[in-house]
Amino acid sequence: MAADTTTHTHQTTTSEPRDAAEDIRVALHRLSSAAPEEFFNIANDLRALGCDDAAVPFYEKAIEAGVPEATYNLALLHHESGRTDLARAGFVAASEAGDAKGAFMAAQIFEACADDDRAALHYSRALELPETPVRLARVLRRIGLVREAEEIVAESVTTSWESAVEHALSDATPVAEGLALLDAHWSRGETRVAVTLALLLEEDGREDDAEAILLVAAEAGDIQALTNLGTHWCDHGDLEAARRAWNDAAQRGDALARRLLEQHPL
């Protein structure tokens, strides 16, 4: 028996990841747990250690035991590993179980495959997420449901900064209304409205306020705000300051900033 054990140990350490995962899967079928969330926790820990293949059977066991988050996490693992079909099936299962994050990811995959009808279905199940409404509206417009798309955006302007930006930029929205809406998000610490808020402030003749907004957002790490701040300075005759801002943004990967540097040499 000792010789057999040694041989088995050697084979396990040199087996392929899929074989090792299957060994774990077989072993787990022999186990039961009064705390099934432990399977889920072990899977997450294995992922944190970079052992994705080993995590799979633990997620499967957690799903079998009824841990709801496990379906989403396993689908995410498949997605990050490039196993699109398995990921899509997992996210759909999570969506059907009422998981908003799973629904959002399923919708993203279906939209990428140009399956707008199913993308709309799953986005509609993820409306509690602030990033969902504008994406659902985009899909609805493509399938001809323009009025429904506008309603989705209008209904979410207070909870989704992206919806607020889209609504504020609409020709049908007065500048004062757009400013009030974006300022509400800004006051809650949402810096991603900065570029649009600054644009409307300039339209309202409040250029100093626009510059101050862009400065705060740029200091918070918003690269687009930094690029726009450079454009603001350029428009006001300070090309040197503009180029410093663009250079900083370009070094952080902003393509527009790189083009502006080329267009405005010293």
mmCIF file of C-alpha atoms in Angstrom:
data_model
loop_
_atom_site.group_PDB
_atom_site.id
_atom_site.type_symbol
_atom_site.label_atom_id
_atom_site.label_comp_id
_atom_site.label_asym_id
_atom_site.label_seq_id
_atom_site.Cartn_x
_atom_site.Cartn_y
_atom_site.Cartn_z
ATOM 1 C CA MET A 1 0.000 0.000 0.000
ATOM 2 C CA ALA A 2 2.848 2.383 0.801
ATOM 3 C CA ALA A 3 4.368 1.860 -2.655
ATOM 4 C CA ASP A 4 1.016 2.528 -4.311
ATOM 5 C CA THR A 5 0.568 5.729 -2.306
ATOM 6 C CA THR A 6 3.984 7.019 -3.312
ATOM 7 C CA THR A 7 3.304 6.322 -6.958
ATOM 8 C CA HIS A 8 -0.083 8.010 -6.781
ATOM 9 C CA THR A 9 1.435 11.100 -5.136
ATOM 10 C CA HIS A 10 4.054 11.364 -7.855
ATOM 11 C CA GLN A 11 1.418 11.097 -10.576
ATOM 12 C CA THR A 12 -0.725 13.785 -8.970
ATOM 13 C CA THR A 13 2.074 16.318 -8.743
ATOM 14 C CA THR A 14 3.011 15.846 -12.387
ATOM 15 C CA SER A 15 -0.490 15.584 -13.890
ATOM 16 C CA GLU A 16 -2.029 18.174 -16.129
ATOM 17 C CA PRO A 17 -4.230 20.858 -14.470
ATOM 18 C CA ARG A 18 -7.396 19.344 -15.919
ATOM 19 C CA ASP A 19 -6.468 15.914 -14.520
ATOM 20 C CA ALA A 20 -5.741 17.446 -11.118
ATOM 21 C CA ALA A 21 -9.078 19.271 -11.189
ATOM 22 C CA GLU A 22 -10.828 16.004 -12.014
ATOM 23 C CA ASP A 23 -9.105 14.316 -9.066
ATOM 24 C CA ILE A 24 -10.404 17.111 -6.822
ATOM 25 C CA ARG A 25 -13.862 16.786 -8.348
ATOM 26 C CA VAL A 26 -13.973 13.037 -7.630
ATOM 27 C CA ALA A 27 -12.809 13.619 -4.055
ATOM 28 C CA LEU A 28 -15.414 16.323 -3.493
ATOM 29 C CA HIS A 29 -18.203 13.995 -4.540
ATOM 30 C CA ARG A 30 -17.336 11.921 -1.484
ATOM 31 C CA LEU A 31 -17.686 14.912 0.816
ATOM 32 C CA SER A 32 -20.644 16.613 2.381
ATOM 33 C CA SER A 33 -20.639 19.826 4.372
ATOM 34 C CA ALA A 34 -22.910 21.415 6.925
ATOM 35 C CA ALA A 35 -21.518 24.739 5.713
ATOM 36 C CA PRO A 36 -21.610 24.604 1.884
ATOM 37 C CA GLU A 37 -20.374 28.175 1.642
ATOM 38 C CA GLU A 38 -16.982 26.783 2.635
ATOM 39 C CA PHE A 39 -16.683 25.199 -0.815
ATOM 40 C CA PHE A 40 -17.301 28.662 -2.245
ATOM 41 C CA ASN A 41 -14.746 30.256 0.070
ATOM 42 C CA ILE A 42 -12.114 27.651 -0.813
ATOM 43 C CA ALA A 43 -12.747 28.256 -4.529
ATOM 44 C CA ASN A 44 -12.264 31.999 -4.060
ATOM 45 C CA ASP A 45 -9.078 31.400 -2.084
ATOM 46 C CA LEU A 46 -7.726 29.118 -4.815
ATOM 47 C CA ARG A 47 -8.421 31.801 -7.398
ATOM 48 C CA ALA A 48 -6.618 34.358 -5.245
ATOM 49 C CA LEU A 49 -3.624 31.998 -5.266
ATOM 50 C CA GLY A 50 -3.791 31.720 -9.064
ATOM 51 C CA CYS A 51 -5.097 28.131 -9.036
ATOM 52 C CA ASP A 52 -8.067 28.659 -11.338
ATOM 53 C CA ASP A 53 -8.368 25.068 -12.577
ATOM 54 C CA ALA A 54 -8.365 23.761 -9.019
ATOM 55 C CA ALA A 55 -11.077 26.258 -8.075
ATOM 56 C CA VAL A 56 -13.544 24.937 -10.675
ATOM 57 C CA PRO A 57 -14.656 21.770 -8.850
ATOM 58 C CA PHE A 58 -15.087 23.703 -5.605
ATOM 59 C CA TYR A 59 -17.351 26.207 -7.367
ATOM 60 C CA GLU A 60 -19.260 23.284 -8.897
ATOM 61 C CA LYS A 61 -19.707 21.743 -5.456
ATOM 62 C CA ALA A 62 -20.864 25.094 -4.067
ATOM 63 C CA ILE A 63 -23.387 25.424 -6.902
ATOM 64 C CA GLU A 64 -24.611 21.893 -6.230
ATOM 65 C CA ALA A 65 -25.007 22.848 -2.547
ATOM 66 C CA GLY A 66 -27.069 25.911 -3.476
ATOM 67 C CA VAL A 67 -24.627 28.792 -2.910
ATOM 68 C CA PRO A 68 -26.074 31.462 -5.244
ATOM 69 C CA GLU A 69 -22.911 33.528 -5.803
ATOM 70 C CA ALA A 70 -20.980 30.483 -6.985
ATOM 71 C CA THR A 71 -22.719 30.386 -10.373
ATOM 72 C CA TYR A 72 -21.591 33.930 -11.169
ATOM 73 C CA ASN A 73 -18.047 33.430 -9.899
ATOM 74 C CA LEU A 74 -17.558 30.247 -11.902
ATOM 75 C CA ALA A 75 -18.903 31.945 -15.030
ATOM 76 C CA LEU A 76 -16.516 34.834 -14.426
ATOM 77 C CA LEU A 77 -13.622 32.383 -14.128
ATOM 78 C CA HIS A 78 -14.578 30.828 -17.473
ATOM 79 C CA HIS A 79 -14.933 34.307 -19.004
ATOM 80 C CA GLU A 80 -11.480 35.398 -17.852
ATOM 81 C CA SER A 81 -10.033 32.117 -19.138
ATOM 82 C CA GLY A 82 -11.506 32.688 -22.613
ATOM 83 C CA ARG A 83 -14.107 29.919 -22.380
ATOM 84 C CA THR A 84 -16.890 32.065 -23.819
ATOM 85 C CA ASP A 85 -19.533 29.385 -24.267
ATOM 86 C CA LEU A 86 -19.199 28.134 -20.698
ATOM 87 C CA ALA A 87 -19.128 31.698 -19.416
ATOM 88 C CA ARG A 88 -22.259 32.656 -21.324
ATOM 89 C CA ALA A 89 -24.129 29.590 -20.046
ATOM 90 C CA GLY A 90 -23.056 30.397 -16.487
ATOM 91 C CA PHE A 91 -24.030 34.033 -16.685
ATOM 92 C CA VAL A 92 -27.404 33.114 -18.193
ATOM 93 C CA ALA A 93 -27.970 30.682 -15.315
ATOM 94 C CA ALA A 94 -27.034 33.409 -12.829
ATOM 95 C CA SER A 95 -29.348 35.850 -14.603
ATOM 96 C CA GLU A 96 -32.247 33.404 -14.468
ATOM 97 C CA ALA A 97 -31.569 32.941 -10.753
ATOM 98 C CA GLY A 98 -31.969 36.693 -10.206
ATOM 99 C CA ASP A 99 -28.291 37.719 -10.063
ATOM 100 C CA ALA A 100 -28.036 41.234 -11.518
ATOM 101 C CA LYS A 101 -24.276 40.965 -12.092
ATOM 102 C CA GLY A 102 -24.760 37.708 -13.952
ATOM 103 C CA ALA A 103 -27.519 39.257 -16.038
ATOM 104 C CA PHE A 104 -25.285 42.206 -16.924
ATOM 105 C CA MET A 105 -22.430 39.961 -18.015
ATOM 106 C CA ALA A 106 -24.761 37.736 -20.045
ATOM 107 C CA ALA A 107 -26.115 40.845 -21.759
ATOM 108 C CA GLN A 108 -22.578 42.059 -22.508
ATOM 109 C CA ILE A 109 -21.717 38.764 -24.204
ATOM 110 C CA PHE A 110 -24.943 38.684 -26.233
ATOM 111 C CA GLU A 111 -24.466 42.326 -27.274
ATOM 112 C CA ALA A 112 -20.900 41.574 -28.389
ATOM 113 C CA CYS A 113 -22.357 38.776 -30.536
ATOM 114 C CA ALA A 114 -24.936 41.198 -32.018
ATOM 115 C CA ASP A 115 -27.804 39.273 -30.392
ATOM 116 C CA ASP A 116 -29.619 42.424 -29.316
ATOM 117 C CA ASP A 117 -32.903 40.766 -28.371
ATOM 118 C CA ARG A 118 -31.288 38.511 -25.784
ATOM 119 C CA ALA A 119 -28.960 41.320 -24.703
ATOM 120 C CA ALA A 120 -32.025 43.474 -23.981
ATOM 121 C CA LEU A 121 -33.635 40.654 -22.009
ATOM 122 C CA HIS A 122 -30.666 40.259 -19.707
ATOM 123 C CA TYR A 123 -29.952 43.992 -19.366
ATOM 124 C CA SER A 124 -33.565 44.413 -18.237
ATOM 125 C CA ARG A 125 -32.809 42.017 -15.375
ATOM 126 C CA ALA A 126 -29.826 44.111 -14.289
ATOM 127 C CA LEU A 127 -31.417 47.545 -14.039
ATOM 128 C CA GLU A 128 -30.492 47.838 -10.375
ATOM 129 C CA LEU A 129 -26.879 48.339 -11.507
ATOM 130 C CA PRO A 130 -26.166 51.991 -12.368
ATOM 131 C CA GLU A 131 -24.165 51.064 -15.478
ATOM 132 C CA THR A 132 -27.071 49.165 -17.040
ATOM 133 C CA PRO A 133 -29.672 51.755 -18.217
ATOM 134 C CA VAL A 134 -27.617 53.440 -20.945
ATOM 135 C CA ARG A 135 -26.542 50.056 -22.292
ATOM 136 C CA LEU A 136 -30.093 48.753 -22.326
ATOM 137 C CA ALA A 137 -31.189 51.973 -24.040
ATOM 138 C CA ARG A 138 -28.484 51.538 -26.673
ATOM 139 C CA VAL A 139 -29.699 48.024 -27.456
ATOM 140 C CA LEU A 140 -33.355 49.052 -27.464
ATOM 141 C CA ARG A 141 -32.653 51.789 -30.020
ATOM 142 C CA ARG A 142 -30.998 49.274 -32.302
ATOM 143 C CA ILE A 143 -34.047 47.044 -32.260
ATOM 144 C CA GLY A 144 -36.345 49.990 -32.919
ATOM 145 C CA LEU A 145 -37.706 50.657 -29.430
ATOM 146 C CA VAL A 146 -36.636 54.295 -29.301
ATOM 147 C CA ARG A 147 -39.391 55.564 -26.996
ATOM 148 C CA GLU A 148 -38.709 52.768 -24.499
ATOM 149 C CA ALA A 149 -34.999 53.612 -24.622
ATOM 150 C CA GLU A 150 -35.651 57.263 -23.787
ATOM 151 C CA GLU A 151 -37.905 56.254 -20.906
ATOM 152 C CA ILE A 152 -35.220 53.972 -19.477
ATOM 153 C CA VAL A 153 -32.682 56.808 -19.499
ATOM 154 C CA ALA A 154 -35.118 59.372 -18.087
ATOM 155 C CA GLU A 155 -36.140 57.065 -15.248
ATOM 156 C CA SER A 156 -32.539 56.453 -14.159
ATOM 157 C CA VAL A 157 -30.997 59.938 -14.280
ATOM 158 C CA THR A 158 -30.806 60.214 -10.499
ATOM 159 C CA THR A 159 -29.193 56.806 -9.948
ATOM 160 C CA SER A 160 -26.939 56.451 -13.013
ATOM 161 C CA TRP A 161 -24.330 59.079 -13.798
ATOM 162 C CA GLU A 162 -24.169 57.813 -17.393
ATOM 163 C CA SER A 163 -27.907 58.291 -17.811
ATOM 164 C CA ALA A 164 -27.560 61.767 -16.310
ATOM 165 C CA VAL A 165 -24.831 62.665 -18.818
ATOM 166 C CA GLU A 166 -26.841 61.336 -21.757
ATOM 167 C CA HIS A 167 -29.955 63.208 -20.628
ATOM 168 C CA ALA A 168 -28.034 66.427 -19.973
ATOM 169 C CA LEU A 169 -26.522 66.352 -23.484
ATOM 170 C CA SER A 170 -29.914 65.879 -25.145
ATOM 171 C CA ASP A 171 -31.033 68.807 -27.281
ATOM 172 C CA ALA A 172 -34.386 68.608 -25.520
ATOM 173 C CA THR A 173 -32.840 69.220 -22.084
ATOM 174 C CA PRO A 174 -32.403 72.867 -21.008
ATOM 175 C CA VAL A 175 -28.900 73.765 -19.827
ATOM 176 C CA ALA A 176 -30.147 74.686 -16.358
ATOM 177 C CA GLU A 177 -31.825 71.300 -15.941
ATOM 178 C CA GLY A 178 -28.727 69.476 -17.139
ATOM 179 C CA LEU A 179 -26.533 71.453 -14.763
ATOM 180 C CA ALA A 180 -28.755 70.692 -11.771
ATOM 181 C CA LEU A 181 -28.822 67.015 -12.628
ATOM 182 C CA LEU A 182 -25.064 66.664 -13.086
ATOM 183 C CA ASP A 183 -24.312 68.798 -10.054
ATOM 184 C CA ALA A 184 -26.326 66.371 -7.937
ATOM 185 C CA HIS A 185 -24.055 63.516 -9.031
ATOM 186 C CA TRP A 186 -20.940 65.674 -8.600
ATOM 187 C CA SER A 187 -22.009 66.581 -5.064
ATOM 188 C CA ARG A 188 -22.179 62.873 -4.238
ATOM 189 C CA GLY A 189 -18.553 62.454 -5.334
ATOM 190 C CA GLU A 190 -19.120 61.183 -8.882
ATOM 191 C CA THR A 191 -16.211 62.779 -10.745
ATOM 192 C CA ARG A 192 -17.008 61.065 -14.051
ATOM 193 C CA VAL A 193 -19.629 63.730 -14.816
ATOM 194 C CA ALA A 194 -16.907 66.389 -14.748
ATOM 195 C CA VAL A 195 -16.311 66.756 -18.498
ATOM 196 C CA THR A 196 -20.000 67.158 -19.345
ATOM 197 C CA LEU A 197 -20.620 69.360 -16.312
ATOM 198 C CA ALA A 198 -17.739 71.627 -17.342
ATOM 199 C CA LEU A 199 -19.093 71.784 -20.892
ATOM 200 C CA LEU A 200 -22.500 72.945 -19.664
ATOM 201 C CA LEU A 201 -20.913 75.415 -17.257
ATOM 202 C CA GLU A 202 -19.038 76.978 -20.171
ATOM 203 C CA GLU A 203 -22.271 77.162 -22.154
ATOM 204 C CA ASP A 204 -23.777 78.937 -19.155
ATOM 205 C CA GLY A 205 -20.908 81.459 -19.145
ATOM 206 C CA ARG A 206 -19.300 80.089 -15.984
ATOM 207 C CA GLU A 207 -15.815 79.363 -17.303
ATOM 208 C CA ASP A 208 -14.047 79.691 -13.947
ATOM 209 C CA ASP A 209 -16.377 77.119 -12.421
ATOM 210 C CA ALA A 210 -15.791 74.828 -15.403
ATOM 211 C CA GLU A 211 -12.019 75.036 -14.918
ATOM 212 C CA ALA A 212 -12.358 74.341 -11.187
ATOM 213 C CA ILE A 213 -14.466 71.232 -11.857
ATOM 214 C CA LEU A 214 -11.941 69.891 -14.365
ATOM 215 C CA LEU A 215 -9.071 70.556 -11.963
ATOM 216 C CA VAL A 216 -10.721 68.593 -9.160
ATOM 217 C CA ALA A 217 -11.566 65.672 -11.445
ATOM 218 C CA ALA A 218 -8.080 65.644 -12.991
ATOM 219 C CA GLU A 219 -6.483 65.583 -9.543
ATOM 220 C CA ALA A 220 -8.779 62.651 -8.702
ATOM 221 C CA GLY A 221 -7.308 60.727 -11.642
ATOM 222 C CA ASP A 222 -9.839 61.382 -14.414
ATOM 223 C CA ILE A 223 -7.695 61.351 -17.572
ATOM 224 C CA GLN A 224 -10.439 62.695 -19.828
ATOM 225 C CA ALA A 225 -10.912 65.636 -17.473
ATOM 226 C CA LEU A 226 -7.153 66.262 -17.604
ATOM 227 C CA THR A 227 -7.206 66.320 -21.412
ATOM 228 C CA ASN A 228 -10.184 68.674 -21.438
ATOM 229 C CA LEU A 229 -8.470 70.880 -18.891
ATOM 230 C CA GLY A 230 -5.568 71.207 -21.311
ATOM 231 C CA THR A 231 -7.994 72.150 -24.085
ATOM 232 C CA HIS A 232 -9.565 74.746 -21.784
ATOM 233 C CA TRP A 233 -6.170 76.299 -21.116
ATOM 234 C CA CYS A 234 -5.277 76.194 -24.813
ATOM 235 C CA ASP A 235 -8.504 77.996 -25.702
ATOM 236 C CA HIS A 236 -7.558 80.681 -23.210
ATOM 237 C CA GLY A 237 -4.082 81.193 -24.638
ATOM 238 C CA ASP A 238 -1.929 79.184 -22.230
ATOM 239 C CA LEU A 239 -0.434 76.633 -24.614
ATOM 240 C CA GLU A 240 2.420 75.744 -22.285
ATOM 241 C CA ALA A 241 0.047 74.726 -19.481
ATOM 242 C CA ALA A 242 -2.167 72.952 -22.014
ATOM 243 C CA ARG A 243 0.734 70.881 -23.298
ATOM 244 C CA ARG A 244 1.730 69.906 -19.740
ATOM 245 C CA ALA A 245 -1.771 68.595 -19.134
ATOM 246 C CA TRP A 246 -1.904 66.793 -22.481
ATOM 247 C CA ASN A 247 1.535 65.289 -21.950
ATOM 248 C CA ASP A 248 0.494 63.954 -18.560
ATOM 249 C CA ALA A 249 -2.724 62.515 -20.013
ATOM 250 C CA ALA A 250 -0.865 61.040 -22.995
ATOM 251 C CA GLN A 251 1.584 59.284 -20.679
ATOM 252 C CA ARG A 252 -1.415 57.708 -18.972
ATOM 253 C CA GLY A 253 -2.648 56.348 -22.289
ATOM 254 C CA ASP A 254 -5.070 58.994 -23.596
ATOM 255 C CA ALA A 255 -5.031 58.904 -27.412
ATOM 256 C CA LEU A 256 -6.792 62.261 -27.798
ATOM 257 C CA ALA A 257 -4.121 63.948 -25.690
ATOM 258 C CA ARG A 258 -1.422 62.509 -27.962
ATOM 259 C CA ARG A 259 -3.180 63.894 -31.031
ATOM 260 C CA LEU A 260 -3.564 67.311 -29.407
ATOM 261 C CA LEU A 261 0.153 67.427 -28.623
ATOM 262 C CA GLU A 262 0.887 66.749 -32.299
ATOM 263 C CA GLN A 263 -1.590 69.402 -33.423
ATOM 264 C CA HIS A 264 -0.270 72.065 -31.032
ATOM 265 C CA PRO A 265 3.546 72.065 -31.040
ATOM 266 C CA LEU A 266 5.354 74.782 -29.115
#
